[in-house]
Amino acid sequence: MDLAQSTAVSAVLDCARLKDEDKQFSTLAAEYALTGHALIRANPGDEKAPYYAMRWGWMKPIHSLTQATQLLRQIKGVK
């Protein structure tokens, strides 16, 4: 495999990873909405966190979708 093919394969894999990440975010955002909360993405230049959980003026920075899932489990009271 030459450099061009390797770069193309890498680009396809990155695109697939981003689509999977988008789907996971959309699913989590919908689940947050069902609990009366909101999960939003930060602006790309936001250095504090890439996501935020919100409800009635309360705002919590979320550093990963894994952390968003854990917080959702706490909100729902799931053990």
mmCIF file of N, CA, C and O in Angstrom:
data_model
loop_
_atom_site.group_PDB
_atom_site.id
_atom_site.type_symbol
_atom_site.label_atom_id
_atom_site.label_comp_id
_atom_site.label_asym_id
_atom_site.label_seq_id
_atom_site.Cartn_x
_atom_site.Cartn_y
_atom_site.Cartn_z
ATOM 1 N N MET A 1 0.859 -1.170 0.000
ATOM 2 C CA MET A 1 0.000 0.000 0.000
ATOM 3 C C MET A 1 0.910 1.238 0.000
ATOM 4 O O MET A 1 1.783 1.362 0.839
ATOM 5 N N ASP A 2 0.666 2.127 -0.954
ATOM 6 C CA ASP A 2 1.492 3.334 -1.013
ATOM 7 C C ASP A 2 0.929 4.426 -0.090
ATOM 8 O O ASP A 2 -0.099 4.243 0.552
ATOM 9 N N LEU A 3 1.608 5.542 -0.023
ATOM 10 C CA LEU A 3 1.238 6.629 0.881
ATOM 11 C C LEU A 3 -0.141 7.190 0.570
ATOM 12 O O LEU A 3 -0.921 7.457 1.477
ATOM 13 N N ALA A 4 -0.486 7.329 -0.700
ATOM 14 C CA ALA A 4 -1.789 7.875 -1.086
ATOM 15 C C ALA A 4 -2.918 6.950 -0.641
ATOM 16 O O ALA A 4 -3.939 7.399 -0.116
ATOM 17 N N GLN A 5 -2.732 5.640 -0.846
ATOM 18 C CA GLN A 5 -3.744 4.676 -0.417
ATOM 19 C C GLN A 5 -3.863 4.661 1.099
ATOM 20 O O GLN A 5 -4.964 4.592 1.638
ATOM 21 N N SER A 6 -2.747 4.716 1.769
ATOM 22 C CA SER A 6 -2.743 4.732 3.229
ATOM 23 C C SER A 6 -3.467 5.963 3.757
ATOM 24 O O SER A 6 -4.252 5.886 4.715
ATOM 25 N N THR A 7 -3.234 7.107 3.141
ATOM 26 C CA THR A 7 -3.898 8.349 3.543
ATOM 27 C C THR A 7 -5.396 8.262 3.294
ATOM 28 O O THR A 7 -6.203 8.685 4.116
ATOM 29 N N ALA A 8 -5.787 7.668 2.168
ATOM 30 C CA ALA A 8 -7.206 7.518 1.844
ATOM 31 C C ALA A 8 -7.897 6.591 2.835
ATOM 32 O O ALA A 8 -8.993 6.883 3.311
ATOM 33 N N VAL A 9 -7.254 5.497 3.172
ATOM 34 C CA VAL A 9 -7.819 4.556 4.152
ATOM 35 C C VAL A 9 -7.953 5.246 5.505
ATOM 36 O O VAL A 9 -8.978 5.123 6.188
ATOM 37 N N SER A 10 -6.956 5.993 5.895
ATOM 38 C CA SER A 10 -6.988 6.716 7.166
ATOM 39 C C SER A 10 -8.133 7.721 7.185
ATOM 40 O O SER A 10 -8.838 7.858 8.182
ATOM 41 N N ALA A 11 -8.347 8.425 6.077
ATOM 42 C CA ALA A 11 -9.431 9.408 5.988
ATOM 43 C C ALA A 11 -10.796 8.733 6.110
ATOM 44 O O ALA A 11 -11.696 9.242 6.783
ATOM 45 N N VAL A 12 -10.959 7.576 5.472
ATOM 46 C CA VAL A 12 -12.219 6.837 5.549
ATOM 47 C C VAL A 12 -12.479 6.370 6.987
ATOM 48 O O VAL A 12 -13.591 6.476 7.497
ATOM 49 N N LEU A 13 -11.443 5.865 7.640
ATOM 50 C CA LEU A 13 -11.598 5.410 9.024
ATOM 51 C C LEU A 13 -11.926 6.568 9.956
ATOM 52 O O LEU A 13 -12.760 6.428 10.861
ATOM 53 N N ASP A 14 -11.290 7.720 9.756
ATOM 54 C CA ASP A 14 -11.593 8.905 10.564
ATOM 55 C C ASP A 14 -13.036 9.338 10.363
ATOM 56 O O ASP A 14 -13.730 9.688 11.311
ATOM 57 N N CYS A 15 -13.498 9.305 9.130
ATOM 58 C CA CYS A 15 -14.879 9.681 8.817
ATOM 59 C C CYS A 15 -15.859 8.725 9.499
ATOM 60 O O CYS A 15 -16.853 9.153 10.067
ATOM 61 N N ALA A 16 -15.573 7.439 9.461
ATOM 62 C CA ALA A 16 -16.428 6.440 10.107
ATOM 63 C C ALA A 16 -16.461 6.650 11.616
ATOM 64 O O ALA A 16 -17.513 6.554 12.244
ATOM 65 N N ARG A 17 -15.305 6.976 12.199
ATOM 66 C CA ARG A 17 -15.241 7.212 13.638
ATOM 67 C C ARG A 17 -16.066 8.439 14.013
ATOM 68 O O ARG A 17 -16.808 8.428 14.992
ATOM 69 N N LEU A 18 -15.976 9.493 13.206
ATOM 70 C CA LEU A 18 -16.741 10.711 13.480
ATOM 71 C C LEU A 18 -18.236 10.470 13.345
ATOM 72 O O LEU A 18 -19.019 10.982 14.141
ATOM 73 N N LYS A 19 -18.646 9.676 12.353
ATOM 74 C CA LYS A 19 -20.063 9.360 12.197
ATOM 75 C C LYS A 19 -20.562 8.564 13.394
ATOM 76 O O LYS A 19 -21.661 8.801 13.890
ATOM 77 N N ASP A 20 -19.754 7.617 13.872
ATOM 78 C CA ASP A 20 -20.135 6.837 15.048
ATOM 79 C C ASP A 20 -20.243 7.740 16.269
ATOM 80 O O ASP A 20 -21.174 7.614 17.062
ATOM 81 N N GLU A 21 -19.303 8.675 16.406
ATOM 82 C CA GLU A 21 -19.324 9.615 17.516
ATOM 83 C C GLU A 21 -20.559 10.518 17.432
ATOM 84 O O GLU A 21 -21.205 10.800 18.449
ATOM 85 N N ASP A 22 -20.912 10.963 16.223
ATOM 86 C CA ASP A 22 -22.112 11.787 16.029
ATOM 87 C C ASP A 22 -23.368 11.017 16.418
ATOM 88 O O ASP A 22 -24.270 11.563 17.058
ATOM 89 N N LYS A 23 -23.431 9.758 16.038
ATOM 90 C CA LYS A 23 -24.593 8.939 16.368
ATOM 91 C C LYS A 23 -24.687 8.740 17.881
ATOM 92 O O LYS A 23 -25.770 8.844 18.455
ATOM 93 N N GLN A 24 -23.562 8.469 18.521
ATOM 94 C CA GLN A 24 -23.557 8.285 19.969
ATOM 95 C C GLN A 24 -23.991 9.570 20.666
ATOM 96 O O GLN A 24 -24.787 9.536 21.603
ATOM 97 N N PHE A 25 -23.496 10.729 20.199
ATOM 98 C CA PHE A 25 -23.893 12.001 20.780
ATOM 99 C C PHE A 25 -25.398 12.223 20.604
ATOM 100 O O PHE A 25 -26.085 12.610 21.551
ATOM 101 N N SER A 26 -25.918 11.982 19.413
ATOM 102 C CA SER A 26 -27.344 12.191 19.147
ATOM 103 C C SER A 26 -28.216 11.309 20.038
ATOM 104 O O SER A 26 -29.239 11.757 20.562
ATOM 105 N N THR A 27 -27.808 10.067 20.210
ATOM 106 C CA THR A 27 -28.550 9.152 21.078
ATOM 107 C C THR A 27 -28.537 9.638 22.517
ATOM 108 O O THR A 27 -29.580 9.671 23.194
ATOM 109 N N LEU A 28 -27.360 10.039 23.008
ATOM 110 C CA LEU A 28 -27.260 10.547 24.376
ATOM 111 C C LEU A 28 -28.065 11.832 24.555
ATOM 112 O O LEU A 28 -28.742 12.009 25.569
ATOM 113 N N ALA A 29 -28.014 12.729 23.577
ATOM 114 C CA ALA A 29 -28.769 13.981 23.666
ATOM 115 C C ALA A 29 -30.266 13.696 23.765
ATOM 116 O O ALA A 29 -30.980 14.346 24.542
ATOM 117 N N ALA A 30 -30.746 12.708 23.025
ATOM 118 C CA ALA A 30 -32.158 12.331 23.090
ATOM 119 C C ALA A 30 -32.506 11.751 24.461
ATOM 120 O O ALA A 30 -33.558 12.063 25.032
ATOM 121 N N GLU A 31 -31.626 10.921 25.002
ATOM 122 C CA GLU A 31 -31.865 10.348 26.329
ATOM 123 C C GLU A 31 -31.856 11.430 27.410
ATOM 124 O O GLU A 31 -32.654 11.383 28.343
ATOM 125 N N TYR A 32 -30.944 12.392 27.289
ATOM 126 C CA TYR A 32 -30.934 13.518 28.224
ATOM 127 C C TYR A 32 -32.254 14.282 28.136
ATOM 128 O O TYR A 32 -32.827 14.673 29.156
ATOM 129 N N ALA A 33 -32.742 14.515 26.927
ATOM 130 C CA ALA A 33 -34.000 15.246 26.739
ATOM 131 C C ALA A 33 -35.165 14.530 27.422
ATOM 132 O O ALA A 33 -36.043 15.177 28.006
ATOM 133 N N LEU A 34 -35.162 13.221 27.387
ATOM 134 C CA LEU A 34 -36.233 12.455 28.037
ATOM 135 C C LEU A 34 -36.226 12.614 29.555
ATOM 136 O O LEU A 34 -37.242 12.392 30.212
ATOM 137 N N THR A 35 -35.088 13.007 30.121
ATOM 138 C CA THR A 35 -35.007 13.224 31.572
ATOM 139 C C THR A 35 -35.193 14.694 31.931
ATOM 140 O O THR A 35 -35.086 15.056 33.102
ATOM 141 N N GLY A 36 -35.440 15.552 30.923
ATOM 142 C CA GLY A 36 -35.613 16.973 31.184
ATOM 143 C C GLY A 36 -34.310 17.753 31.201
ATOM 144 O O GLY A 36 -34.277 18.903 31.624
ATOM 145 N N HIS A 37 -33.237 17.142 30.752
ATOM 146 C CA HIS A 37 -31.925 17.782 30.682
ATOM 147 C C HIS A 37 -31.555 18.003 29.216
ATOM 148 O O HIS A 37 -32.228 17.497 28.324
ATOM 149 N N ALA A 38 -30.481 18.721 28.988
ATOM 150 C CA ALA A 38 -29.971 18.904 27.626
ATOM 151 C C ALA A 38 -28.491 18.561 27.613
ATOM 152 O O ALA A 38 -27.763 18.879 28.551
ATOM 153 N N LEU A 39 -28.068 17.885 26.573
ATOM 154 C CA LEU A 39 -26.655 17.628 26.329
ATOM 155 C C LEU A 39 -26.320 18.376 25.050
ATOM 156 O O LEU A 39 -26.933 18.138 24.009
ATOM 157 N N ILE A 40 -25.378 19.326 25.143
ATOM 158 C CA ILE A 40 -25.027 20.126 23.976
ATOM 159 C C ILE A 40 -23.535 20.031 23.710
ATOM 160 O O ILE A 40 -22.755 19.723 24.609
ATOM 161 N N ARG A 41 -23.172 20.322 22.468
ATOM 162 C CA ARG A 41 -21.761 20.402 22.095
ATOM 163 C C ARG A 41 -21.292 21.834 22.304
ATOM 164 O O ARG A 41 -22.009 22.779 22.024
ATOM 165 N N ALA A 42 -20.078 21.973 22.754
ATOM 166 C CA ALA A 42 -19.485 23.293 22.919
ATOM 167 C C ALA A 42 -18.978 23.791 21.568
ATOM 168 O O ALA A 42 -18.885 23.033 20.601
ATOM 169 N N ASN A 43 -18.635 25.047 21.523
ATOM 170 C CA ASN A 43 -17.992 25.592 20.326
ATOM 171 C C ASN A 43 -16.655 24.890 20.145
ATOM 172 O O ASN A 43 -15.987 24.559 21.132
ATOM 173 N N PRO A 44 -16.223 24.678 18.914
ATOM 174 C CA PRO A 44 -14.955 23.975 18.677
ATOM 175 C C PRO A 44 -13.752 24.580 19.403
ATOM 176 O O PRO A 44 -12.839 23.868 19.780
ATOM 177 N N GLY A 45 -13.730 25.878 19.637
ATOM 178 C CA GLY A 45 -12.599 26.510 20.302
ATOM 179 C C GLY A 45 -12.682 26.502 21.822
ATOM 180 O O GLY A 45 -11.783 26.978 22.503
ATOM 181 N N ASP A 46 -13.759 25.949 22.378
ATOM 182 C CA ASP A 46 -13.948 25.929 23.832
ATOM 183 C C ASP A 46 -12.949 24.969 24.463
ATOM 184 O O ASP A 46 -12.988 23.771 24.216
ATOM 185 N N GLU A 47 -12.058 25.500 25.266
ATOM 186 C CA GLU A 47 -11.014 24.673 25.868
ATOM 187 C C GLU A 47 -11.465 23.993 27.160
ATOM 188 O O GLU A 47 -10.805 23.078 27.631
ATOM 189 N N LYS A 48 -12.586 24.438 27.737
ATOM 190 C CA LYS A 48 -13.022 23.875 29.018
ATOM 191 C C LYS A 48 -13.538 22.439 28.850
ATOM 192 O O LYS A 48 -13.147 21.549 29.594
ATOM 193 N N ALA A 49 -14.422 22.231 27.888
ATOM 194 C CA ALA A 49 -14.976 20.892 27.666
ATOM 195 C C ALA A 49 -15.676 20.848 26.310
ATOM 196 O O ALA A 49 -16.211 21.859 25.865
ATOM 197 N N PRO A 50 -15.716 19.671 25.674
ATOM 198 C CA PRO A 50 -16.382 19.576 24.377
ATOM 199 C C PRO A 50 -17.911 19.462 24.464
ATOM 200 O O PRO A 50 -18.602 19.676 23.484
ATOM 201 N N TYR A 51 -18.433 19.124 25.645
ATOM 202 C CA TYR A 51 -19.876 18.949 25.831
ATOM 203 C C TYR A 51 -20.300 19.597 27.151
ATOM 204 O O TYR A 51 -19.497 19.764 28.065
ATOM 205 N N TYR A 52 -21.610 19.886 27.237
ATOM 206 C CA TYR A 52 -22.176 20.404 28.481
ATOM 207 C C TYR A 52 -23.522 19.742 28.720
ATOM 208 O O TYR A 52 -24.311 19.566 27.798
ATOM 209 N N ALA A 53 -23.786 19.409 29.982
ATOM 210 C CA ALA A 53 -25.106 18.950 30.400
ATOM 211 C C ALA A 53 -25.772 20.154 31.065
ATOM 212 O O ALA A 53 -25.125 20.867 31.837
ATOM 213 N N MET A 54 -27.051 20.366 30.759
ATOM 214 C CA MET A 54 -27.738 21.550 31.276
ATOM 215 C C MET A 54 -29.157 21.215 31.734
ATOM 216 O O MET A 54 -29.782 20.299 31.229
ATOM 217 N N ARG A 55 -29.609 22.032 32.708
ATOM 218 C CA ARG A 55 -31.003 21.998 33.131
ATOM 219 C C ARG A 55 -31.269 23.202 34.018
ATOM 220 O O ARG A 55 -30.590 23.406 35.023
ATOM 221 N N TRP A 56 -32.253 23.991 33.678
ATOM 222 C CA TRP A 56 -32.731 25.117 34.477
ATOM 223 C C TRP A 56 -31.594 25.998 35.006
ATOM 224 O O TRP A 56 -31.499 26.270 36.199
ATOM 225 N N GLY A 57 -30.681 26.398 34.169
ATOM 226 C CA GLY A 57 -29.597 27.277 34.573
ATOM 227 C C GLY A 57 -28.378 26.553 35.128
ATOM 228 O O GLY A 57 -27.337 27.153 35.320
ATOM 229 N N TRP A 58 -28.514 25.282 35.402
ATOM 230 C CA TRP A 58 -27.387 24.469 35.878
ATOM 231 C C TRP A 58 -26.630 23.981 34.645
ATOM 232 O O TRP A 58 -27.221 23.555 33.655
ATOM 233 N N MET A 59 -25.315 24.084 34.696
ATOM 234 C CA MET A 59 -24.499 23.697 33.551
ATOM 235 C C MET A 59 -23.263 22.958 34.034
ATOM 236 O O MET A 59 -22.548 23.441 34.910
ATOM 237 N N LYS A 60 -23.019 21.757 33.512
ATOM 238 C CA LYS A 60 -21.867 20.964 33.925
ATOM 239 C C LYS A 60 -21.017 20.636 32.703
ATOM 240 O O LYS A 60 -21.512 20.081 31.721
ATOM 241 N N PRO A 61 -19.724 20.982 32.754
ATOM 242 C CA PRO A 61 -18.848 20.602 31.648
ATOM 243 C C PRO A 61 -18.647 19.085 31.610
ATOM 244 O O PRO A 61 -18.471 18.447 32.646
ATOM 245 N N ILE A 62 -18.704 18.524 30.422
ATOM 246 C CA ILE A 62 -18.534 17.086 30.212
ATOM 247 C C ILE A 62 -17.346 16.903 29.267
ATOM 248 O O ILE A 62 -17.312 17.478 28.187
ATOM 249 N N HIS A 63 -16.390 16.075 29.664
ATOM 250 C CA HIS A 63 -15.155 15.953 28.898
ATOM 251 C C HIS A 63 -15.142 14.821 27.881
ATOM 252 O O HIS A 63 -14.241 14.756 27.047
ATOM 253 N N SER A 64 -16.118 13.915 27.942
ATOM 254 C CA SER A 64 -16.174 12.825 26.960
ATOM 255 C C SER A 64 -17.593 12.274 26.920
ATOM 256 O O SER A 64 -18.394 12.508 27.833
ATOM 257 N N LEU A 65 -17.890 11.519 25.882
ATOM 258 C CA LEU A 65 -19.211 10.893 25.803
ATOM 259 C C LEU A 65 -19.354 9.781 26.838
ATOM 260 O O LEU A 65 -20.450 9.503 27.305
ATOM 261 N N THR A 66 -18.248 9.187 27.231
ATOM 262 C CA THR A 66 -18.282 8.196 28.307
ATOM 263 C C THR A 66 -18.712 8.859 29.609
ATOM 264 O O THR A 66 -19.559 8.331 30.334
ATOM 265 N N GLN A 67 -18.156 10.022 29.896
ATOM 266 C CA GLN A 67 -18.541 10.765 31.093
ATOM 267 C C GLN A 67 -20.009 11.208 30.999
ATOM 268 O O GLN A 67 -20.725 11.185 32.000
ATOM 269 N N ALA A 68 -20.474 11.562 29.805
ATOM 270 C CA ALA A 68 -21.875 11.938 29.608
ATOM 271 C C ALA A 68 -22.792 10.752 29.906
ATOM 272 O O ALA A 68 -23.850 10.914 30.517
ATOM 273 N N THR A 69 -22.379 9.563 29.496
ATOM 274 C CA THR A 69 -23.158 8.350 29.776
ATOM 275 C C THR A 69 -23.218 8.081 31.275
ATOM 276 O O THR A 69 -24.276 7.743 31.816
ATOM 277 N N GLN A 70 -22.095 8.247 31.963
ATOM 278 C CA GLN A 70 -22.061 8.029 33.412
ATOM 279 C C GLN A 70 -22.972 9.014 34.137
ATOM 280 O O GLN A 70 -23.702 8.636 35.061
ATOM 281 N N LEU A 71 -22.943 10.283 33.741
ATOM 282 C CA LEU A 71 -23.804 11.282 34.365
ATOM 283 C C LEU A 71 -25.278 10.969 34.099
ATOM 284 O O LEU A 71 -26.108 11.093 34.996
ATOM 285 N N LEU A 72 -25.582 10.533 32.903
ATOM 286 C CA LEU A 72 -26.963 10.168 32.580
ATOM 287 C C LEU A 72 -27.446 9.029 33.472
ATOM 288 O O LEU A 72 -28.571 9.048 33.949
ATOM 289 N N ARG A 73 -26.580 8.062 33.720
ATOM 290 C CA ARG A 73 -26.952 6.955 34.610
ATOM 291 C C ARG A 73 -27.244 7.470 36.012
ATOM 292 O O ARG A 73 -28.158 7.013 36.675
ATOM 293 N N GLN A 74 -26.470 8.452 36.493
ATOM 294 C CA GLN A 74 -26.722 9.050 37.807
ATOM 295 C C GLN A 74 -28.056 9.799 37.808
ATOM 296 O O GLN A 74 -28.818 9.706 38.771
ATOM 297 N N ILE A 75 -28.311 10.541 36.750
ATOM 298 C CA ILE A 75 -29.568 11.297 36.652
ATOM 299 C C ILE A 75 -30.758 10.356 36.688
ATOM 300 O O ILE A 75 -31.737 10.611 37.375
ATOM 301 N N LYS A 76 -30.650 9.254 35.966
ATOM 302 C CA LYS A 76 -31.743 8.277 35.919
ATOM 303 C C LYS A 76 -31.839 7.436 37.198
ATOM 304 O O LYS A 76 -32.845 6.798 37.433
ATOM 305 N N GLY A 77 -30.768 7.413 37.970
ATOM 306 C CA GLY A 77 -30.762 6.588 39.167
ATOM 307 C C GLY A 77 -30.487 5.122 38.885
ATOM 308 O O GLY A 77 -30.871 4.255 39.654
ATOM 309 N N VAL A 78 -29.818 4.830 37.783
ATOM 310 C CA VAL A 78 -29.504 3.452 37.392
ATOM 311 C C VAL A 78 -28.236 3.017 38.119
ATOM 312 O O VAL A 78 -27.291 3.761 38.249
ATOM 313 N N LYS A 79 -28.237 1.784 38.592
ATOM 314 C CA LYS A 79 -27.063 1.231 39.268
ATOM 315 C C LYS A 79 -26.369 0.231 38.389
ATOM 316 O O LYS A 79 -26.874 -0.362 37.546
#
